[in-house]
Tab-separated table of C-alpha atoms in Angstrom:
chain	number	residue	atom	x	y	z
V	1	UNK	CA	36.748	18.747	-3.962
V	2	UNK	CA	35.724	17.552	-7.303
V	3	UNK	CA	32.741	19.435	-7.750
V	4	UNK	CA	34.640	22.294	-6.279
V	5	UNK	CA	36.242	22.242	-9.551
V	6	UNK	CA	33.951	21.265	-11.660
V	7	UNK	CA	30.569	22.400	-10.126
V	8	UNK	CA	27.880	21.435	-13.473
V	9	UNK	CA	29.486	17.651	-13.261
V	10	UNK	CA	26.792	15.519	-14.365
V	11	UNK	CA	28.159	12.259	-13.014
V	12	UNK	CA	29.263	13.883	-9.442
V	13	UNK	CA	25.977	15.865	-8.939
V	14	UNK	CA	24.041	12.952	-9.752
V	15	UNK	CA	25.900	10.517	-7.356
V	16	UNK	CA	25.651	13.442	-5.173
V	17	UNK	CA	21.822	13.824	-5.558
V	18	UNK	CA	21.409	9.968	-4.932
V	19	UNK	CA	23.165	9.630	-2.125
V	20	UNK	CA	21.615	12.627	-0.288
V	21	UNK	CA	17.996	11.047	-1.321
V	22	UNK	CA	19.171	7.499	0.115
V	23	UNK	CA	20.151	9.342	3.336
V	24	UNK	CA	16.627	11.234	3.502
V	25	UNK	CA	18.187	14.655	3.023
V	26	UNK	CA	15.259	15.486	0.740
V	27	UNK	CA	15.438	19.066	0.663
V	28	UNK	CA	19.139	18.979	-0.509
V	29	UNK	CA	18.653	16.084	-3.019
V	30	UNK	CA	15.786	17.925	-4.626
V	31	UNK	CA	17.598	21.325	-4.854
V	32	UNK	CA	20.722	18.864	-6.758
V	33	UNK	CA	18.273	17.236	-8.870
V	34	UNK	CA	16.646	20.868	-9.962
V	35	UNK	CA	20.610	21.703	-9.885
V	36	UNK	CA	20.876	19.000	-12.900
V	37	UNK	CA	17.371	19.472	-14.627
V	38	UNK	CA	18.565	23.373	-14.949
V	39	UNK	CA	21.701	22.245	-16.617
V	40	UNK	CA	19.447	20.681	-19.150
V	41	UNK	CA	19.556	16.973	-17.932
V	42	UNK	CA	16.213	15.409	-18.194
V	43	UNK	CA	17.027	11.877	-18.403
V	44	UNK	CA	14.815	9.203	-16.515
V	45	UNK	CA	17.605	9.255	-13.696
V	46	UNK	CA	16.986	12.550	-13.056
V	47	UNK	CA	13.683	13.112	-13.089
V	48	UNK	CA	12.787	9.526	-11.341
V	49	UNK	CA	14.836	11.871	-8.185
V	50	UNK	CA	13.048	14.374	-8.845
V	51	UNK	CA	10.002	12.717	-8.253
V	52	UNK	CA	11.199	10.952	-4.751
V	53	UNK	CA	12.446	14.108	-3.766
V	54	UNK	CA	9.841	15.760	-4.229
V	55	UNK	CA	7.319	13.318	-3.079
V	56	UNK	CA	8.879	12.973	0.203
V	57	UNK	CA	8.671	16.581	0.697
V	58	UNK	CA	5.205	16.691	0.755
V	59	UNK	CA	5.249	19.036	-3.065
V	60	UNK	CA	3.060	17.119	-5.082
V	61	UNK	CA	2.967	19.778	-7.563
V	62	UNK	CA	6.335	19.422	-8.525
V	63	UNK	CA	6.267	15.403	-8.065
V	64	UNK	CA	3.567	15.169	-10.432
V	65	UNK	CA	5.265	17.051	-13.144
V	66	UNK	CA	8.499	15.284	-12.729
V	67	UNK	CA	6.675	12.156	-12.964
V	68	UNK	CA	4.224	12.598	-15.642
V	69	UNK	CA	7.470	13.812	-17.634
V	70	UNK	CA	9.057	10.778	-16.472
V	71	UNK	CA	6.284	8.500	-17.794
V	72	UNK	CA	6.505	10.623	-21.093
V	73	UNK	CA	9.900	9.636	-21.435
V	74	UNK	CA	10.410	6.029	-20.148
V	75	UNK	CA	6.656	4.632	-20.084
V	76	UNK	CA	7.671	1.778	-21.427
V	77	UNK	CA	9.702	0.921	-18.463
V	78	UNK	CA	7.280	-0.205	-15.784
V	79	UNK	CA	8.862	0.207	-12.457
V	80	UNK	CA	7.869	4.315	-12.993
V	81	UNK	CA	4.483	3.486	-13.528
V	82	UNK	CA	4.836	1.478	-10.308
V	83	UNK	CA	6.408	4.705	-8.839
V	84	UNK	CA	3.828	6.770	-10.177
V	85	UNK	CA	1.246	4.805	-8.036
V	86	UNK	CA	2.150	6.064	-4.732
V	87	UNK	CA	1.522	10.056	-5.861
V	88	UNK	CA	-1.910	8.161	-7.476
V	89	UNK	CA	-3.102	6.573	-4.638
V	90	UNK	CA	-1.801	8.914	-1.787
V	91	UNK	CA	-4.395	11.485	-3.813
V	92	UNK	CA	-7.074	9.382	-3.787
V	93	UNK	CA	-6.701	9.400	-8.234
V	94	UNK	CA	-7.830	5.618	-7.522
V	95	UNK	CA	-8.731	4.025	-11.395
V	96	UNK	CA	-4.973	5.529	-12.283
V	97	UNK	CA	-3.608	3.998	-8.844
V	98	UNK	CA	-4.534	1.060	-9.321
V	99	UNK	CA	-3.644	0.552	-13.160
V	100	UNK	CA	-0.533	1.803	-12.130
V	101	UNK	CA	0.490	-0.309	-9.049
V	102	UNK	CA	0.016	-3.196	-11.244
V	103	UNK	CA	2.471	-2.588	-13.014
V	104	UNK	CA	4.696	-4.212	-10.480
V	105	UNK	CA	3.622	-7.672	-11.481
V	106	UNK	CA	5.122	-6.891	-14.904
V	107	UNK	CA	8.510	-5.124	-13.391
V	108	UNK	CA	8.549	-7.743	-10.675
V	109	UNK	CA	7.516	-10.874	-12.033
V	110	UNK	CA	8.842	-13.198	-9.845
V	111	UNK	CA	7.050	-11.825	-7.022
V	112	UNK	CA	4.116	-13.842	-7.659
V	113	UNK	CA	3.044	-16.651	-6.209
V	114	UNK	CA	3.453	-19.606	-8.110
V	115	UNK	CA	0.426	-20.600	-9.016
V	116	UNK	CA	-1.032	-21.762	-12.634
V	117	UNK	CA	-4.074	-20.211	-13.002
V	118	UNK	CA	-5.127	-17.180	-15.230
V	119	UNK	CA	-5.417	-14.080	-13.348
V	120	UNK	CA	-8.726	-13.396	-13.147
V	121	UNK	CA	-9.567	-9.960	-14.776
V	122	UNK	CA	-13.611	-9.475	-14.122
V	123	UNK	CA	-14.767	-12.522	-16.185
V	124	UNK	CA	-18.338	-14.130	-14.802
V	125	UNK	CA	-17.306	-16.307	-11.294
V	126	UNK	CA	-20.948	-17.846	-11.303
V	127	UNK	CA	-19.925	-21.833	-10.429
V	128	UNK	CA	-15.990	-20.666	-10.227
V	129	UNK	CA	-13.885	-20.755	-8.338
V	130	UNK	CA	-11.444	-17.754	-7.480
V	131	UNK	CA	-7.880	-18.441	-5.227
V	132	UNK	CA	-6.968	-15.116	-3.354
V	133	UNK	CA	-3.496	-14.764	-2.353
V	134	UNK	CA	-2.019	-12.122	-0.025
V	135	UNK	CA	1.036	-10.336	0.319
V	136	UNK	CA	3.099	-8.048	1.620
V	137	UNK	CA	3.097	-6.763	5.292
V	138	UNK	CA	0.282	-8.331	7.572
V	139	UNK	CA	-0.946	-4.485	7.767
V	140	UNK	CA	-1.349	-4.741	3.926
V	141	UNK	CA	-3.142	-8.117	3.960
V	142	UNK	CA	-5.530	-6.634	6.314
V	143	UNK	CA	-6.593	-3.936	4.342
V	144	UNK	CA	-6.599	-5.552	1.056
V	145	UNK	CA	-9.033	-8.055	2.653
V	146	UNK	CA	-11.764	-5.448	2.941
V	147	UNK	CA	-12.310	-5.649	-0.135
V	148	UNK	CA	-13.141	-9.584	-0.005
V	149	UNK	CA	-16.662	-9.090	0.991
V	150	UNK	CA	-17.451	-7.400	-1.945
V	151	UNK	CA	-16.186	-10.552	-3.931
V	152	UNK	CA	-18.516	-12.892	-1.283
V	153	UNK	CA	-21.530	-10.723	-2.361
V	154	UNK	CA	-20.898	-12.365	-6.165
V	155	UNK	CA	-21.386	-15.582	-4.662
V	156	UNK	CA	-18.683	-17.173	-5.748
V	157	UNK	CA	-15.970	-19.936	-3.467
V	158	UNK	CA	-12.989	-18.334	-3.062
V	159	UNK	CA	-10.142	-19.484	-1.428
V	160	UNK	CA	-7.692	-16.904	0.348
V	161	UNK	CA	-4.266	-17.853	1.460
V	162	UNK	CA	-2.989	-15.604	3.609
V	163	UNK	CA	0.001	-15.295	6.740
V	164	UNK	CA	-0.606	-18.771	8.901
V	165	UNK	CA	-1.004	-15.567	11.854
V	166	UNK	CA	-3.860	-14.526	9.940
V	167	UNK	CA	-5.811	-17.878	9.437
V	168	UNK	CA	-8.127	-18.134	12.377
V	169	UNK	CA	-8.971	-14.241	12.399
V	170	UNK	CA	-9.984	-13.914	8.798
V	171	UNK	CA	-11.537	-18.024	9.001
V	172	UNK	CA	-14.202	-16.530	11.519
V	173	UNK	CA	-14.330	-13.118	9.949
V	174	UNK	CA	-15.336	-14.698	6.502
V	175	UNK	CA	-16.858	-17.970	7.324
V	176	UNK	CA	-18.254	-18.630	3.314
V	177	UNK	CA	-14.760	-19.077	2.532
V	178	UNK	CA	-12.096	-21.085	2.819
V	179	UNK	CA	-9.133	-19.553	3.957
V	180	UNK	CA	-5.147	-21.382	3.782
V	181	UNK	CA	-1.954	-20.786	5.576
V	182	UNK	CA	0.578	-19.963	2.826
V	183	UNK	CA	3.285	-22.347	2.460
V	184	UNK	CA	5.844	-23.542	0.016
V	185	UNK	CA	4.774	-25.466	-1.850
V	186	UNK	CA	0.949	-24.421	-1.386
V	187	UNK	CA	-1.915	-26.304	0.120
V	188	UNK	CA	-2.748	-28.806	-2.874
V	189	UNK	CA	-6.072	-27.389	-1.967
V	190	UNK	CA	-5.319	-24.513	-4.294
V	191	UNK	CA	-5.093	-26.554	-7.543
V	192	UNK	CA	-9.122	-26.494	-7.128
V	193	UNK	CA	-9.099	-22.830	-8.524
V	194	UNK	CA	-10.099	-21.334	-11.950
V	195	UNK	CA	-8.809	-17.746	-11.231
V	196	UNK	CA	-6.513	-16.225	-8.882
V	197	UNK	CA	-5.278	-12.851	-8.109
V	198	UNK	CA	-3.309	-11.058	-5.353
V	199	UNK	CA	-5.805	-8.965	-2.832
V	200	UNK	CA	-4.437	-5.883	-4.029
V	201	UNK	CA	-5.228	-6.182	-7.210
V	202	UNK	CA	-8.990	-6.378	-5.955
V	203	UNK	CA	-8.624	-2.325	-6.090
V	204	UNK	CA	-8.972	-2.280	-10.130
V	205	UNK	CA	-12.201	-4.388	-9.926
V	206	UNK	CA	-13.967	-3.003	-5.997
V	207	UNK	CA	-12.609	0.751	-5.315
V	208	UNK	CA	-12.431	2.597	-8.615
V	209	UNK	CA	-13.531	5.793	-6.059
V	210	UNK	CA	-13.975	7.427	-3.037
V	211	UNK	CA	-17.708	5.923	-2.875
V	212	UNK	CA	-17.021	2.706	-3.424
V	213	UNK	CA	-15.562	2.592	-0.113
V	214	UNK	CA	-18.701	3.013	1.364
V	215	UNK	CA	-17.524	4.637	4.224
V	216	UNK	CA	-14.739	2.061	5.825
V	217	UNK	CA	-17.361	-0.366	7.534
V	218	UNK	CA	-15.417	-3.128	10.043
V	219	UNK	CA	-15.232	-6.486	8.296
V	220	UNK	CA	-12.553	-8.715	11.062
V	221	UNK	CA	-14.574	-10.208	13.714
V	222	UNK	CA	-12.746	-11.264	17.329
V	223	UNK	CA	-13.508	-13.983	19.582
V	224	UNK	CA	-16.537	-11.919	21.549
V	225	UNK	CA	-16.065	-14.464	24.214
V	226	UNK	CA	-12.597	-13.722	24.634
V	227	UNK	CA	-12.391	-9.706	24.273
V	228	UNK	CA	-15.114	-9.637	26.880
V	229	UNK	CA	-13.211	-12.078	29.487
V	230	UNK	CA	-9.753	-9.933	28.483
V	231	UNK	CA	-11.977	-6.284	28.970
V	232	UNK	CA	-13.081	-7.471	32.644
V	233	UNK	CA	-9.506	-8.738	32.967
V	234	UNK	CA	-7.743	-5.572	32.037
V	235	UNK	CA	-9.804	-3.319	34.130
V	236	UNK	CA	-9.730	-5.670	36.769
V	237	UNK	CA	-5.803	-5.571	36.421
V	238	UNK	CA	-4.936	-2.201	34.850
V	239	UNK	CA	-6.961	0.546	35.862
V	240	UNK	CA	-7.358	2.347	38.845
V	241	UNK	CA	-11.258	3.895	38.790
V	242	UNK	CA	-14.195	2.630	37.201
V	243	UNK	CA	-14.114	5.823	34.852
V	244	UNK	CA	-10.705	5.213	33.653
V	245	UNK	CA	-10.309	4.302	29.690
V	246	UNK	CA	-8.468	1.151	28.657
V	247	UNK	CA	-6.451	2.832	25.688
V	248	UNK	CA	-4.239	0.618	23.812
V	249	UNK	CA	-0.603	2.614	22.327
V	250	UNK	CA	1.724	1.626	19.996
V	251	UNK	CA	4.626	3.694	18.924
V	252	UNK	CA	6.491	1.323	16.456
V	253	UNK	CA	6.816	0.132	12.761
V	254	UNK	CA	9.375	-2.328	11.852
V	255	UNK	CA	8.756	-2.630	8.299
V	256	UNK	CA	12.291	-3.031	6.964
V	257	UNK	CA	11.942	-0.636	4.539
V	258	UNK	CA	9.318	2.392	5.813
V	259	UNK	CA	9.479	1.773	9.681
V	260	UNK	CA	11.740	4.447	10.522
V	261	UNK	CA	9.870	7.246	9.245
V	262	UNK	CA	6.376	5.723	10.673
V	263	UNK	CA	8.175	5.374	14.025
V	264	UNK	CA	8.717	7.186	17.188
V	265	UNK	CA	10.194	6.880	20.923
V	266	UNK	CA	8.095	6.459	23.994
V	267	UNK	CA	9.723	9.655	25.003
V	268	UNK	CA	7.413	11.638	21.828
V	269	UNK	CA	4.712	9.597	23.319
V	270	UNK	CA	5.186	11.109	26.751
V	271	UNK	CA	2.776	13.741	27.131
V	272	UNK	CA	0.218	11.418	25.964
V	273	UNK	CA	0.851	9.559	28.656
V	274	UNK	CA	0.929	11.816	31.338
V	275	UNK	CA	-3.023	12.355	31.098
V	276	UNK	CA	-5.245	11.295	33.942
V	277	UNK	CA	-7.739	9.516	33.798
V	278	UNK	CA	-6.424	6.331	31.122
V	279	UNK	CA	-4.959	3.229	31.964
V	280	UNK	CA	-2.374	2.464	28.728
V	281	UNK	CA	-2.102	-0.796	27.341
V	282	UNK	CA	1.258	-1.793	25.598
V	283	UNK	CA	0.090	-3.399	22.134
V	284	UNK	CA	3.272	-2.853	20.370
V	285	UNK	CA	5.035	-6.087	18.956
V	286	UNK	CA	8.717	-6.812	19.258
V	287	UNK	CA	10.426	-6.867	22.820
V	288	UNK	CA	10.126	-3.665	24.357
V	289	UNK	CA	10.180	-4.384	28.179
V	290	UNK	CA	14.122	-2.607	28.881
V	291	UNK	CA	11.936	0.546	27.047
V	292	UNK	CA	9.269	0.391	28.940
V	293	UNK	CA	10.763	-0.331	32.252
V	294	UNK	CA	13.478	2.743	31.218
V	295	UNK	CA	10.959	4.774	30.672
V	296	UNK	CA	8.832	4.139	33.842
V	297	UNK	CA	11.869	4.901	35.765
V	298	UNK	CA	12.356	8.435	34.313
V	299	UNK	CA	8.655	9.467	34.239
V	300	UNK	CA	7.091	7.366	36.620
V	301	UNK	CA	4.395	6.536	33.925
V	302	UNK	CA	3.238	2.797	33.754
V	303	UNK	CA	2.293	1.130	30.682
V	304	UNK	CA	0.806	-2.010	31.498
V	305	UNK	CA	1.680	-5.246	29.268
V	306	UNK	CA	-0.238	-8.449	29.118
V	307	UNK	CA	2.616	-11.154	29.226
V	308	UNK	CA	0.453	-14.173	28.058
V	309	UNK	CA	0.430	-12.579	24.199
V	310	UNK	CA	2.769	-12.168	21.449
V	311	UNK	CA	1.276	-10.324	19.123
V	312	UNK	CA	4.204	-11.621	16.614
V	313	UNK	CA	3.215	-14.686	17.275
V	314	UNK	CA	-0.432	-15.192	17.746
V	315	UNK	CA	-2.480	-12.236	15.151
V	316	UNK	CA	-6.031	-13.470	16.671
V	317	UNK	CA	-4.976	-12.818	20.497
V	318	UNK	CA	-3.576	-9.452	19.354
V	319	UNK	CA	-6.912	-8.537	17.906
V	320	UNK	CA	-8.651	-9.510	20.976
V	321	UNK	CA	-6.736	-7.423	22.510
V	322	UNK	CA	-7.333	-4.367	20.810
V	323	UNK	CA	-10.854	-5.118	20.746
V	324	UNK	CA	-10.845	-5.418	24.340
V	325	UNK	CA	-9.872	-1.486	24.309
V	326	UNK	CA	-11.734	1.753	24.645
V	327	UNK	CA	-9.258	3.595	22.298
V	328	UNK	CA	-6.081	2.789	20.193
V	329	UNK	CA	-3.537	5.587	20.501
V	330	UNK	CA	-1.107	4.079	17.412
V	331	UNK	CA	1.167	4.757	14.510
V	332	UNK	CA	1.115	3.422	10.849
V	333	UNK	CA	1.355	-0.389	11.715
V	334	UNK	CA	0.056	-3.543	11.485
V	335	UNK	CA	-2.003	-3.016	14.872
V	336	UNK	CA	-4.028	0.101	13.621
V	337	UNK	CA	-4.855	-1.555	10.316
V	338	UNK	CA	-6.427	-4.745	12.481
V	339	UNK	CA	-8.271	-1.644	15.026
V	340	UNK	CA	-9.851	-0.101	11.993
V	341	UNK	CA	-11.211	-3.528	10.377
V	342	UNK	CA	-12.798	-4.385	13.530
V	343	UNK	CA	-14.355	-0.617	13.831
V	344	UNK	CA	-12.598	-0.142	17.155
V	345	UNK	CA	-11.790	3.946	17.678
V	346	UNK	CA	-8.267	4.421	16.598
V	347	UNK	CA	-6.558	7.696	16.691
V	348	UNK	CA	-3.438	7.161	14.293
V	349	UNK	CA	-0.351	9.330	14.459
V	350	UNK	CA	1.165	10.185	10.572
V	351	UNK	CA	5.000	11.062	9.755
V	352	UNK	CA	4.033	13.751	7.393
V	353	UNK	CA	4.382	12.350	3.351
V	354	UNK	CA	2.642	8.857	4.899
V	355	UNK	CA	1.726	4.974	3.361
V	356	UNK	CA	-0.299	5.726	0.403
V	357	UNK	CA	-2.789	4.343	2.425
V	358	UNK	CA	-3.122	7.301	4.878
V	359	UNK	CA	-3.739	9.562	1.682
V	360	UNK	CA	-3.199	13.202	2.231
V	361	UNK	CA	-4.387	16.465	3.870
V	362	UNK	CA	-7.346	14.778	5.585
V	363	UNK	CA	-8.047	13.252	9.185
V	364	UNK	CA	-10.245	10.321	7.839
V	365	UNK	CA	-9.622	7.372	6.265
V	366	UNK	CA	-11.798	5.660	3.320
V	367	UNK	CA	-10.662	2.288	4.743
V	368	UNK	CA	-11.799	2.410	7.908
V	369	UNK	CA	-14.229	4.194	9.145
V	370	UNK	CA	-13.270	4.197	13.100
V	371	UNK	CA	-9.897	5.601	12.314
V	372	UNK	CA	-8.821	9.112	12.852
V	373	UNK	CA	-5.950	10.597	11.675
V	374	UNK	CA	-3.090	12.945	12.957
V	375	UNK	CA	-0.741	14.335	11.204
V	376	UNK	CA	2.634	15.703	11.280
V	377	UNK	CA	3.746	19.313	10.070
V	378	UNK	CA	7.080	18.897	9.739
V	379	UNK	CA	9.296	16.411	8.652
V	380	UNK	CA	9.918	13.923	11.224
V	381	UNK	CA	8.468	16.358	14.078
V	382	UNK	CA	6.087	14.487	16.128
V	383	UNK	CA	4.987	17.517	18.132
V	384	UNK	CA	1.755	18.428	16.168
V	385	UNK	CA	0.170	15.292	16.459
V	386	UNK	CA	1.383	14.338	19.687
V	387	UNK	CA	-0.228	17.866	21.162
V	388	UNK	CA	-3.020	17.447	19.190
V	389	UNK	CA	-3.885	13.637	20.826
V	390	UNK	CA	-3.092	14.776	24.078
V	391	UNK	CA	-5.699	17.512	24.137
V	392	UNK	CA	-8.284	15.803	22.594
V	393	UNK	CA	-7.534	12.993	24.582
V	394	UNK	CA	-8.355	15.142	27.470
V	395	UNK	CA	-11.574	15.757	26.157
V	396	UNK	CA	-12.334	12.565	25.648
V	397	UNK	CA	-11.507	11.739	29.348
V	398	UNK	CA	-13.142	14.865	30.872
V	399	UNK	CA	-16.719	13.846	28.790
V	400	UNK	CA	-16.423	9.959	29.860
V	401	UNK	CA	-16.272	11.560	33.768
């Protein structure tokens, strides 16, 4: 009623505006926030929504102008240079990405980890000693990690503390290193450093472009041992013919903040898992066996499930697991991040403005060269990629016969 009245209220559209971006109505919070920047508001407020909006949408035209007059206005401020970073990177503009994203560690200083030593910032290592620290999501310490072999090829010691999941699998997948469960306070084994530096800040100094990627090769090794025993297991177990494929799916994100929009149901999944000829694997973490069960009822589709790991719980099992696969069928999570380190084929299924990760408007992925990517064309429709797996999927199947 109020804006009935007054309709150009700046303080009602823009409470308006924010709460229709916080409840993902993007399309109706960007045509408020052009609403406001037509009324000749061009404060950082505004065009900061503009941005999101905008971004979300998919229209990077318009979020790059919003932001780049954002940056003109409030530079100073370093949160929108952190913002700015996620239109950088998702475009592959890495050297501005990265300078960007770092930003953070100004705007978010107590996000660090508490540790005493300079940041390292491309000095000479030779006799050093440099202390690697991840962060974020276990998906994000994966991927950062690719980049540690490029450090290992200085020879330098480096110590990486990482997720206590993560120990074992990165121990044998980096054995000249020495790698820490992180703890408060940390291992006193960390004092022993002249440098540190989060993994993602490795980006600045290892992946200034598209080349330096050199083509996403695996760096995570699994127990061979152990995928092989699990392989003859699951197709001992799990399939039905000797031709069938041992595909492993996930469906879910729970990242607190992203994992609704990376997510789908079973149900999306379904005509996936209709096709002949594949035995499906459930690799998806968190307790899903009233979904599965609910679904086998409806569809009379089985998804088999290894009881005996956790992936939660124990990171190195879940990797032998997915090595033990012919095929991950996945979304954005932690699982297809560990399939594409280890090179293991891994068709990934994108909500449609993705992780910057994921990039844009292509179905490879610099990071890892075994992943393939499929993408949605509408916001929050799964139907594209889910058709677009399934027939290729087929083809898969009909060529391994």
């Amino acid at each position: 009623t109020g804006l009935a009245s007054r309709p150009d209220d700046y303080d009602m559209l823009l409470n308006l505006a924010a709460a229709l971006l916080k409840q993902k109505k993007l399309q109706a919070a960007l045509d408020t926030y052009e609403q406001l920047a037509k009324l000749g508001h061009g404060n950082a407020d505004v065009l900061q929504g503009l941005y999101q909006s905008a971004l979300g949408l998919g229209q990077l035209e318009e979020a790059d102008r919003a932001v780049q007059r954002l940056l003109e206005i409030a530079g100073d401020d370093p949160k929108y240079h952190v913002y700015a970073s996620m239109l950088y990177l998702l475009t592959g503009r890495w050297r501005d990405g990265w300078k960007a994203y770092a930003a953070r560690w100004i705007w978010q200083p107590g996000a660090a980890r508490p540790f005493s030593q300079p940041w390292w910032e491309g000095e000479d290592l030779t006799g050093k000693t440099i202390l690697l620290w991840g962060e974020q999501g276990l998906g994000d310490e994966v991927m950062f990690a690719s980049m540690v072999p490029d450090l290992v090829a200085n020879e330098v010691r480096i110590l990486l503390e990482t997720d206590k999941r993560m120990v074992g699998l990165f121990q044998r997948s980096f054995p000249n290193i020495l790698c820490l469960a992180r703890k408060d306070p940390p291992d006193p084994r960390t004092v022993s450093a002249d440098f540190q530096l989060p993994t993602t800040n490795l980006g600045n100094h290892f992946r200034p472009d598209e080349a330096s990627f050199k083509g996403g090769k695996p760096f995570l090794v699994p127990d061979g041992e152990r995928v092989e025993h699990l392989r003859r297991t699951y197709r001992k177990k799990f399939a039905t013919s000797a031709s069938d494929l041992l595909i492993g799916i996930t469906w879910r994100s729970l990242n607190a903040r992203y994992g609704v929009s990376k997510s789908m149901l079973l149900d999306d999944m379904r005509p996936i898992l209709e096709t002949p000829g594949a035995a499906f694997v459930n690799l998806q973490y968190g307790d899903t066996a009233v979904e599965c069960a609910d679904f086998k009822e409806r569809t009379a589709v089985v998804i088999h499930h290894d009881v005996d790991i956790d992936p939660m719980v124990d990171i190195d099992a879940h990797a032998t697991q997915v090595a033990a696969m012919d095929l991950i069928i996945s979304t954005s999570n932690t699982t297809a991040h560990i399939a594409g380190a280890m090179g293991v084929p891994a068709w990934i299924m994108l909500h449609m403005v993705p992780d910057r990760r994921w990039l844009m408007a292509r179905d490879d992925s610099p990071w890892y060269g075994s992943v393939r990517l499929f993408r949605q064309k509408g916001l929050g429709d799964w139907t594209a990629p889910v058709d677009r797996v399934k027939r290729e999927l087929a083809e898969l199947i009909q060529g391994n016969g």
